[in-house]
Tab-separated table of C-alpha atoms and ligand atoms in Angstrom:
chain	number	residue	atom	x	y	z
A	1	MET	CA	19.636	7.020	-38.648
A	2	GLU	CA	22.579	5.574	-35.895
A	3	THR	CA	22.401	6.248	-32.783
A	4	SER	CA	24.771	8.987	-32.659
A	5	LEU	CA	23.123	11.142	-35.290
A	6	LEU	CA	20.319	10.228	-33.180
A	7	HIS	CA	21.376	12.034	-30.184
A	8	HIS	CA	22.914	15.194	-32.346
A	9	GLN	CA	19.916	15.762	-34.320
A	10	ILE	CA	17.072	14.984	-31.581
A	11	SER	CA	17.963	14.369	-28.135
A	12	LEU	CA	20.558	17.046	-27.622
A	13	PRO	CA	18.416	19.971	-29.305
A	14	LEU	CA	15.250	18.192	-27.392
A	15	VAL	CA	17.041	18.628	-23.827
A	16	ASN	CA	18.312	22.242	-24.859
A	17	TRP	CA	15.079	23.324	-25.580
A	18	PHE	CA	13.534	21.904	-22.032
A	19	ASP	CA	15.980	23.411	-20.267
A	20	THR	CA	14.642	26.941	-21.136
A	21	HIS	CA	10.998	26.547	-22.546
A	22	GLN	CA	9.873	23.723	-19.889
A	23	ARG	CA	6.493	24.887	-17.750
A	24	LYS	CA	7.249	25.578	-13.900
A	25	LEU	CA	5.085	22.744	-12.458
A	26	PRO	CA	4.911	21.807	-8.702
A	27	TRP	CA	6.293	18.247	-9.377
A	28	ARG	CA	9.386	19.843	-11.002
A	29	GLU	CA	10.538	21.545	-7.612
A	30	GLU	CA	12.166	18.472	-6.560
A	31	TYR	CA	12.604	14.857	-8.056
A	32	SER	CA	11.993	13.011	-5.083
A	33	PRO	CA	10.364	9.320	-5.962
A	34	TYR	CA	7.595	10.152	-3.621
A	35	SER	CA	6.340	13.005	-5.931
A	36	VAL	CA	7.351	11.406	-9.040
A	37	TRP	CA	4.958	8.936	-8.141
A	38	ILE	CA	2.093	10.656	-7.101
A	39	SER	CA	2.366	13.272	-9.981
A	40	GLU	CA	2.615	10.321	-12.627
A	41	ILE	CA	-0.205	8.249	-10.940
A	42	MET	CA	-2.505	11.815	-11.370
A	43	LEU	CA	-1.489	12.451	-14.637
A	44	GLN	CA	-2.813	8.865	-16.046
A	45	GLN	CA	-5.736	10.078	-18.080
A	46	THR	CA	-5.593	13.552	-16.691
A	47	GLN	CA	-4.612	17.023	-18.126
A	48	VAL	CA	-1.723	18.865	-16.396
A	49	ASP	CA	-3.858	21.672	-15.459
A	50	ARG	CA	-6.705	19.833	-13.755
A	51	VAL	CA	-3.972	17.986	-12.009
A	52	ILE	CA	-2.111	20.664	-10.365
A	53	PRO	CA	-4.698	21.908	-7.714
A	54	TYR	CA	-4.940	18.046	-6.787
A	55	TYR	CA	-1.288	17.847	-6.477
A	56	LEU	CA	-0.936	20.726	-4.370
A	57	ARG	CA	-3.599	20.492	-2.070
A	58	TRP	CA	-2.063	16.256	-1.966
A	59	MET	CA	1.412	17.186	-0.984
A	60	GLN	CA	-0.053	20.028	1.494
A	61	ARG	CA	-2.258	17.065	2.914
A	62	PHE	CA	0.877	14.010	2.657
A	63	PRO	CA	3.868	15.881	2.188
A	64	THR	CA	5.409	12.344	2.943
A	65	LEU	CA	5.034	8.450	1.954
A	66	GLU	CA	4.490	7.851	5.743
A	67	SER	CA	1.735	10.584	5.693
A	68	VAL	CA	-0.091	8.737	3.099
A	69	SER	CA	0.597	5.462	4.565
A	70	ILE	CA	-0.857	6.274	7.998
A	71	ALA	CA	-3.947	8.350	6.566
A	72	SER	CA	-7.418	6.738	6.011
A	73	TYR	CA	-8.592	5.607	2.895
A	74	GLU	CA	-11.732	7.297	3.138
A	75	GLU	CA	-9.571	10.689	3.408
A	76	LEU	CA	-7.237	10.144	0.431
A	77	LEU	CA	-10.189	9.171	-1.693
A	78	ARG	CA	-11.750	12.421	-0.591
A	79	LEU	CA	-8.802	14.208	-1.638
A	80	TRP	CA	-9.027	12.433	-5.132
A	81	GLU	CA	-12.536	12.826	-5.912
A	82	GLY	CA	-13.298	14.203	-9.235
A	83	MET	CA	-10.133	12.678	-10.902
A	84	GLY	CA	-11.632	9.546	-11.833
A	85	TYR	CA	-9.837	6.315	-11.853
A	86	TYR	CA	-10.504	5.561	-8.183
A	87	SER	CA	-8.334	2.430	-8.262
A	88	ARG	CA	-5.395	4.590	-8.259
A	89	VAL	CA	-5.859	5.666	-4.857
A	90	LYS	CA	-6.053	2.395	-3.608
A	91	PHE	CA	-3.290	1.342	-5.178
A	92	ILE	CA	-1.338	4.230	-3.719
A	93	HIS	CA	-2.564	3.085	-0.164
A	94	LYS	CA	-1.544	-0.324	-0.663
A	95	THR	CA	2.214	0.891	-2.039
A	96	SER	CA	2.767	3.298	0.703
A	97	LYS	CA	2.510	0.591	3.339
A	98	ILE	CA	4.380	-2.028	1.432
A	99	ILE	CA	7.507	0.617	1.187
A	100	LEU	CA	7.010	1.766	4.463
A	101	ASN	CA	6.404	-1.357	6.247
A	102	GLN	CA	8.648	-4.037	3.838
A	103	LEU	CA	10.885	-1.696	2.163
A	104	GLY	CA	12.627	0.222	4.807
A	105	GLY	CA	10.180	3.521	3.492
A	106	GLN	CA	12.507	3.627	0.509
A	107	PHE	CA	11.281	3.169	-3.215
A	108	PRO	CA	13.515	0.432	-4.857
A	109	GLU	CA	15.703	1.676	-7.507
A	110	ASN	CA	14.907	-1.018	-9.865
A	111	LEU	CA	12.654	-1.804	-12.370
A	112	ASP	CA	11.844	-4.955	-12.005
A	113	GLU	CA	10.957	-4.525	-7.913
A	114	LEU	CA	9.309	-1.306	-8.909
A	115	LEU	CA	6.975	-3.332	-11.273
A	116	LYS	CA	6.157	-5.827	-8.019
A	117	LEU	CA	4.133	-2.931	-6.460
A	118	PRO	CA	0.588	-2.368	-6.581
A	119	GLY	CA	-0.591	0.214	-9.037
A	120	ILE	CA	3.078	0.467	-10.473
A	121	GLY	CA	3.011	-0.294	-14.172
A	122	PRO	CA	5.878	-0.301	-16.929
A	123	TYR	CA	4.986	3.161	-17.551
A	124	THR	CA	5.041	4.489	-13.881
A	125	ALA	CA	8.273	2.522	-13.038
A	126	GLY	CA	9.832	3.814	-15.884
A	127	ALA	CA	9.213	7.190	-14.894
A	128	ILE	CA	10.531	6.883	-11.198
A	129	MET	CA	13.686	4.984	-12.685
A	130	SER	CA	14.330	8.111	-15.435
A	131	ILE	CA	12.732	11.052	-13.863
A	132	ALA	CA	13.438	10.013	-10.163
A	133	PHE	CA	16.532	8.469	-10.208
A	134	ASN	CA	17.879	9.657	-13.729
A	135	GLN	CA	18.712	5.947	-14.738
A	136	ASN	CA	18.806	5.562	-18.729
A	137	TYR	CA	15.241	3.968	-19.238
A	138	PRO	CA	12.763	5.365	-21.787
A	139	LEU	CA	9.158	6.799	-21.123
A	140	VAL	CA	6.665	6.299	-24.140
A	141	ASP	CA	3.050	8.189	-23.563
A	142	GLY	CA	0.459	9.199	-25.847
A	143	ASN	CA	2.677	12.206	-26.579
A	144	VAL	CA	6.199	10.528	-27.583
A	145	ILE	CA	4.098	8.232	-29.675
A	146	ARG	CA	2.653	11.068	-31.479
A	147	ILE	CA	6.147	12.546	-31.556
A	148	LEU	CA	7.808	9.691	-33.029
A	149	ALA	CA	5.375	8.875	-35.542
A	150	ARG	CA	5.871	12.215	-36.938
A	151	ILE	CA	9.475	12.176	-37.134
A	152	PHE	CA	10.260	9.115	-38.040
A	153	ASN	CA	6.853	9.158	-40.104
A	154	ILE	CA	5.649	5.994	-39.057
A	155	GLU	CA	3.026	5.016	-41.557
A	156	ASN	CA	1.724	1.642	-39.950
A	157	SER	CA	-1.148	2.110	-37.084
A	158	VAL	CA	0.296	3.018	-33.567
A	159	GLU	CA	-1.977	0.033	-32.082
A	160	ARG	CA	-0.343	-2.563	-33.365
A	161	ARG	CA	1.998	-4.007	-31.097
A	162	GLU	CA	5.118	-4.312	-33.841
A	163	THR	CA	4.633	-0.278	-34.086
A	164	LYS	CA	4.848	0.300	-30.148
A	165	ASN	CA	7.635	-1.984	-29.973
A	166	TYR	CA	9.859	0.166	-33.163
A	167	ILE	CA	8.328	3.096	-30.857
A	168	TRP	CA	9.827	2.008	-27.695
A	169	LYS	CA	12.897	0.766	-29.488
A	170	LYS	CA	13.477	4.401	-30.909
A	171	ALA	CA	12.709	5.858	-27.531
A	172	GLU	CA	15.549	4.042	-26.048
A	173	GLU	CA	17.494	4.963	-28.618
A	174	LEU	CA	17.288	8.489	-28.171
A	175	ILE	CA	18.599	8.173	-24.170
A	176	LEU	CA	21.490	10.296	-23.689
A	177	PRO	CA	23.341	8.546	-21.074
A	178	GLY	CA	22.861	10.604	-17.677
A	179	LYS	CA	20.336	12.778	-19.031
A	180	ALA	CA	16.957	10.807	-18.970
A	181	ARG	CA	15.191	13.041	-16.323
A	182	TRP	CA	15.350	15.675	-19.326
A	183	LEU	CA	14.933	13.951	-22.329
A	184	ASN	CA	11.724	11.975	-21.217
A	185	GLN	CA	10.002	15.205	-20.040
A	186	ALA	CA	11.316	17.232	-22.874
A	187	LEU	CA	9.403	14.838	-25.274
A	188	MET	CA	6.334	15.094	-23.016
A	189	GLU	CA	6.650	18.838	-23.270
A	190	LEU	CA	7.283	18.826	-26.800
A	191	GLY	CA	3.813	16.853	-27.173
A	192	ALA	CA	2.048	18.981	-24.619
A	193	LEU	CA	3.552	22.672	-26.044
A	194	ILE	CA	4.517	22.506	-29.530
A	195	CYS	CA	3.841	18.947	-31.235
A	196	THR	CA	-0.218	18.852	-30.289
A	197	PRO	CA	-2.265	16.229	-31.699
A	198	LYS	CA	-3.956	18.933	-33.834
A	199	SER	CA	-1.759	21.923	-35.761
A	200	PRO	CA	1.430	21.617	-34.417
A	201	THR	CA	3.678	24.663	-34.389
A	202	CYS	CA	6.049	23.074	-36.154
A	203	TYR	CA	7.979	26.660	-37.090
A	204	GLU	CA	8.855	26.707	-33.051
A	205	CYS	CA	9.517	22.865	-33.033
A	206	PRO	CA	13.411	22.198	-31.870
A	207	VAL	CA	13.245	18.986	-33.840
A	208	GLN	CA	11.973	20.443	-37.033
A	209	LYS	CA	15.140	19.440	-39.152
A	210	PRO	CA	15.155	15.826	-38.576
A	211	CYS	CA	11.319	15.488	-39.051
A	212	LEU	CA	10.197	13.546	-41.856
A	213	SER	CA	6.558	13.946	-41.464
A	214	PHE	CA	7.228	18.102	-41.575
A	215	HIS	CA	9.086	17.903	-44.302
A	216	LEU	CA	6.496	15.440	-46.437
A	217	GLY	CA	3.820	17.738	-45.354
A	218	CYS	CA	1.788	14.690	-43.434
A	219	THR	CA	1.989	16.005	-39.723
A	220	GLU	CA	-1.940	15.783	-39.795
A	221	GLN	CA	-2.107	12.196	-40.481
A	222	ARG	CA	0.512	11.068	-38.274
A	223	PRO	CA	0.176	9.031	-36.085
A	224	VAL	CA	-2.375	6.801	-37.756
A	225	VAL	CA	-4.917	5.569	-35.247
A	226	GLN	CA	-8.471	4.285	-35.683
A	227	PRO	CA	-10.874	6.422	-35.400
A	228	SER	CA	-11.812	6.763	-31.682
A	229	LYS	CA	-15.409	5.447	-30.758
A	230	LYS	CA	-18.218	7.659	-30.116
A	231	ALA	CA	-19.164	7.809	-26.319
A	232	ILE	CA	-22.131	5.548	-25.393
A	233	PRO	CA	-24.938	7.344	-24.306
A	234	ILE	CA	-26.833	6.492	-20.971
A	235	LYS	CA	-29.799	7.822	-19.106
A	236	VAL	CA	-29.844	7.396	-15.583
A	237	VAL	CA	-32.190	8.472	-12.180
A	238	VAL	CA	-31.287	8.733	-8.933
A	239	GLY	CA	-33.385	9.408	-5.547
A	240	VAL	CA	-32.253	12.133	-3.090
A	241	LEU	CA	-33.979	10.112	0.110
A	242	GLN	CA	-34.907	12.604	3.192
A	243	LYS	CA	-35.657	11.565	6.297
A	244	ASP	CA	-35.750	13.595	9.195
A	245	GLY	CA	-33.788	16.132	8.035
A	246	LEU	CA	-30.990	13.434	6.915
A	247	PHE	CA	-30.187	12.152	3.316
A	248	PHE	CA	-29.643	8.295	2.525
A	249	ILE	CA	-26.542	7.617	0.661
A	250	GLN	CA	-24.968	4.282	-0.304
A	251	GLN	CA	-21.109	3.056	-0.858
A	252	ARG	CA	-20.533	1.289	-4.495
A	253	PRO	CA	-18.795	-2.042	-4.273
A	254	ALA	CA	-14.939	-2.074	-3.589
A	255	ASN	CA	-14.522	-3.354	-7.156
A	256	GLY	CA	-15.752	-2.017	-9.924
A	257	LEU	CA	-16.602	1.178	-11.394
A	258	MET	CA	-15.928	3.946	-9.323
A	259	ALA	CA	-15.373	1.684	-6.709
A	260	ASP	CA	-15.555	2.624	-2.833
A	261	LEU	CA	-17.332	5.767	-3.645
A	262	TRP	CA	-20.691	7.187	-2.111
A	263	GLU	CA	-24.054	7.941	-4.333
A	264	PHE	CA	-27.432	8.383	-4.138
A	265	PRO	CA	-29.300	5.129	-4.881
A	266	GLY	CA	-30.360	5.053	-8.706
A	267	GLY	CA	-29.548	3.148	-11.917
A	268	LYS	CA	-30.358	2.742	-15.510
A	269	ILE	CA	-33.476	3.686	-16.588
A	270	ASN	CA	-34.572	0.622	-18.985
A	271	GLN	CA	-35.649	1.066	-22.553
A	272	GLY	CA	-39.421	2.868	-22.628
A	273	GLU	CA	-39.191	3.078	-18.788
A	274	LYS	CA	-40.450	6.393	-17.128
A	275	PRO	CA	-37.609	7.860	-15.049
A	276	GLU	CA	-39.814	7.751	-11.847
A	277	ASP	CA	-40.905	4.008	-12.671
A	278	ALA	CA	-36.895	3.329	-12.985
A	279	LEU	CA	-36.443	4.763	-9.526
A	280	VAL	CA	-38.953	2.743	-7.629
A	281	ARG	CA	-37.467	-0.198	-9.326
A	282	GLU	CA	-34.069	0.426	-8.553
A	283	PHE	CA	-34.969	1.251	-4.977
A	284	GLN	CA	-36.661	-1.813	-4.617
A	285	GLU	CA	-34.055	-4.414	-6.415
A	286	GLU	CA	-30.967	-2.467	-4.580
A	287	LEU	CA	-32.466	-1.815	-1.116
A	288	GLN	CA	-35.421	-3.355	-0.738
A	289	PHE	CA	-36.999	0.203	-0.144
A	290	SER	CA	-40.497	1.057	-1.054
A	291	ILE	CA	-40.494	4.517	-1.920
A	292	GLN	CA	-42.814	7.223	-3.143
A	293	VAL	CA	-41.205	9.985	-5.694
A	294	GLU	CA	-41.824	13.749	-4.559
A	295	LYS	CA	-40.307	15.888	-7.373
A	296	LYS	CA	-37.915	16.310	-9.909
A	297	ILE	CA	-34.720	18.470	-8.938
A	298	THR	CA	-32.781	18.643	-12.262
A	299	THR	CA	-31.778	16.942	-15.427
A	300	LEU	CA	-27.909	16.958	-15.466
A	301	LYS	CA	-25.559	15.396	-18.315
A	302	HIS	CA	-22.227	14.341	-17.538
A	303	GLY	CA	-19.693	13.249	-19.695
A	304	TYR	CA	-16.823	10.129	-18.896
A	305	THR	CA	-14.318	9.025	-20.890
A	306	ASN	CA	-16.612	5.769	-22.572
A	307	PHE	CA	-20.057	7.489	-21.320
A	308	SER	CA	-22.416	10.713	-21.568
A	309	VAL	CA	-24.893	10.147	-19.037
A	310	THR	CA	-28.092	11.847	-18.803
A	311	LEU	CA	-28.804	12.114	-15.003
A	312	HIS	CA	-32.736	12.782	-13.724
A	313	ALA	CA	-32.468	13.401	-10.150
A	314	TYR	CA	-35.783	13.475	-8.112
A	315	LEU	CA	-36.425	13.648	-4.153
A	316	CYS	CA	-38.337	10.687	-2.728
A	317	LYS	CA	-39.515	9.581	0.755
A	318	LEU	CA	-40.142	6.231	2.114
A	319	ILE	CA	-43.835	4.951	2.501
A	320	PRO	CA	-43.803	3.685	5.301
A	321	GLU	CA	-41.182	5.430	6.939
A	322	ASN	CA	-39.552	2.829	8.980
A	323	GLN	CA	-37.952	0.737	6.565
A	324	SER	CA	-34.552	-0.455	6.938
A	325	PRO	CA	-32.361	-1.107	3.773
A	326	ILE	CA	-31.448	-4.484	2.865
A	327	LEU	CA	-28.080	-3.880	0.417
A	328	HIS	CA	-28.209	-6.240	-2.829
A	329	PHE	CA	-25.609	-3.801	-4.636
A	330	ALA	CA	-24.023	-1.266	-1.879
A	331	SER	CA	-21.332	-2.477	0.692
A	332	ASP	CA	-22.629	0.145	2.995
A	333	TYR	CA	-25.136	3.463	3.495
A	334	ARG	CA	-25.390	6.217	5.706
A	335	TRP	CA	-28.340	8.998	6.869
A	336	ILE	CA	-26.233	12.056	6.691
A	337	LYS	CA	-26.890	15.894	7.503
A	338	SER	CA	-26.686	17.998	4.604
A	339	GLU	CA	-22.980	19.645	6.273
A	340	ASP	CA	-21.244	16.406	6.371
A	341	PHE	CA	-21.612	15.786	2.242
A	342	ARG	CA	-17.972	16.929	2.181
A	343	ALA	CA	-16.770	14.093	4.554
A	344	TYR	CA	-17.711	11.402	1.863
A	345	ALA	CA	-16.161	11.135	-1.915
A	346	PHE	CA	-18.760	11.298	-4.311
A	347	PRO	CA	-18.671	10.181	-8.407
A	348	ALA	CA	-18.351	14.148	-9.949
A	349	ALA	CA	-22.075	14.099	-11.200
A	350	ASN	CA	-23.500	13.263	-7.601
A	351	ARG	CA	-21.434	16.042	-6.511
A	352	ARG	CA	-22.908	18.314	-8.993
A	353	LEU	CA	-26.137	17.355	-7.543
A	354	ILE	CA	-25.114	17.983	-4.077
A	355	ASN	CA	-23.678	21.336	-4.841
A	356	LEU	CA	-27.685	22.221	-6.062
A	357	LEU	CA	-29.112	20.596	-3.153
A	358	ILE	CA	-26.733	23.051	-0.634
A	359	LYS	CA	-28.068	26.130	-2.634
A	360	LEU	CA	-31.762	24.980	-2.644
B	1	SF4	FE1	5.868	17.662	-34.388
B	1	SF4	FE2	6.485	19.752	-36.344
B	1	SF4	FE3	8.435	19.144	-34.725
B	1	SF4	FE4	8.012	17.273	-36.279
B	1	SF4	S1	8.246	19.603	-36.807
B	1	SF4	S2	8.115	16.833	-34.186
B	1	SF4	S3	5.470	17.497	-36.599
B	1	SF4	S4	6.030	19.733	-34.221
């Protein structure tokens, strides 16, 4: 299809549809580079409904780039708690400081310059360029891949590099000069509301006419993808160590999974190992603490992207009482009062356990 035909049959109907059907979302009230940046980083791997309260809380506390740059990393992390992918927070903090201290407080209106900033990859840079600055840049996320694979009836796996390049090229051809802000959002909105992964509502779709897979009756078979891997089941045990009314918590290392978050000590249960024995072993290996397991608190199940975790939690105490930890895994530790749990950021399963402890 020629570019002008693509614009006439796909881009224009999409932009018009977006104009009347777009959801009222808080980051659509103003298209400042700061609000686009924060919302796009939050929306990576996270559903819109889940992001909204986080975004509103964030903007209330940090209405400007400057307020982020002068805040403590701990505070940013606390506001982010529960959204996962915590390295995003570190990058936001670093980037805010660079923009403020080295770039005069202004986001660069240039793709290559944006790509030099920590945590800003091609997608986020494209989002800032097109949605904030309304420059003619395409945006390709999971929604756009699905829609274009259906419209153009792409029979090859969308995981292949050549297919990805083809989709990027199509997204580029679809850009209406001067309308990138609306076209890119229209594609994403169509993917969220109409052209959904399962059972797309084609009868309401503004681009049903040019959609090849609709006419061929194969919308459910597009896009072509490898079957997703099953979440790996993991059994873990954690210990709530109490002394003189205080709780022991430790901070995870600055790199790796759930970096910098606080947690109760513990770890994976080995094959054939009892949870209580695993706990005694983990306290010894991680902290050189000798403990006595007192009683079971609960068993929680928690799903992460690639893992399904069964977490056994126990109350425990130090035997003898006057031991100091030697940190082999954690970067820091604290003995805190129960009312201070709010002041630290914890992984989701630990936070569920804390909510339970507070009620006990
Ligand atoms: Fe998606 Fe159906 Fe629209 Fe095609 S017609 S783009 S499959 S919603």
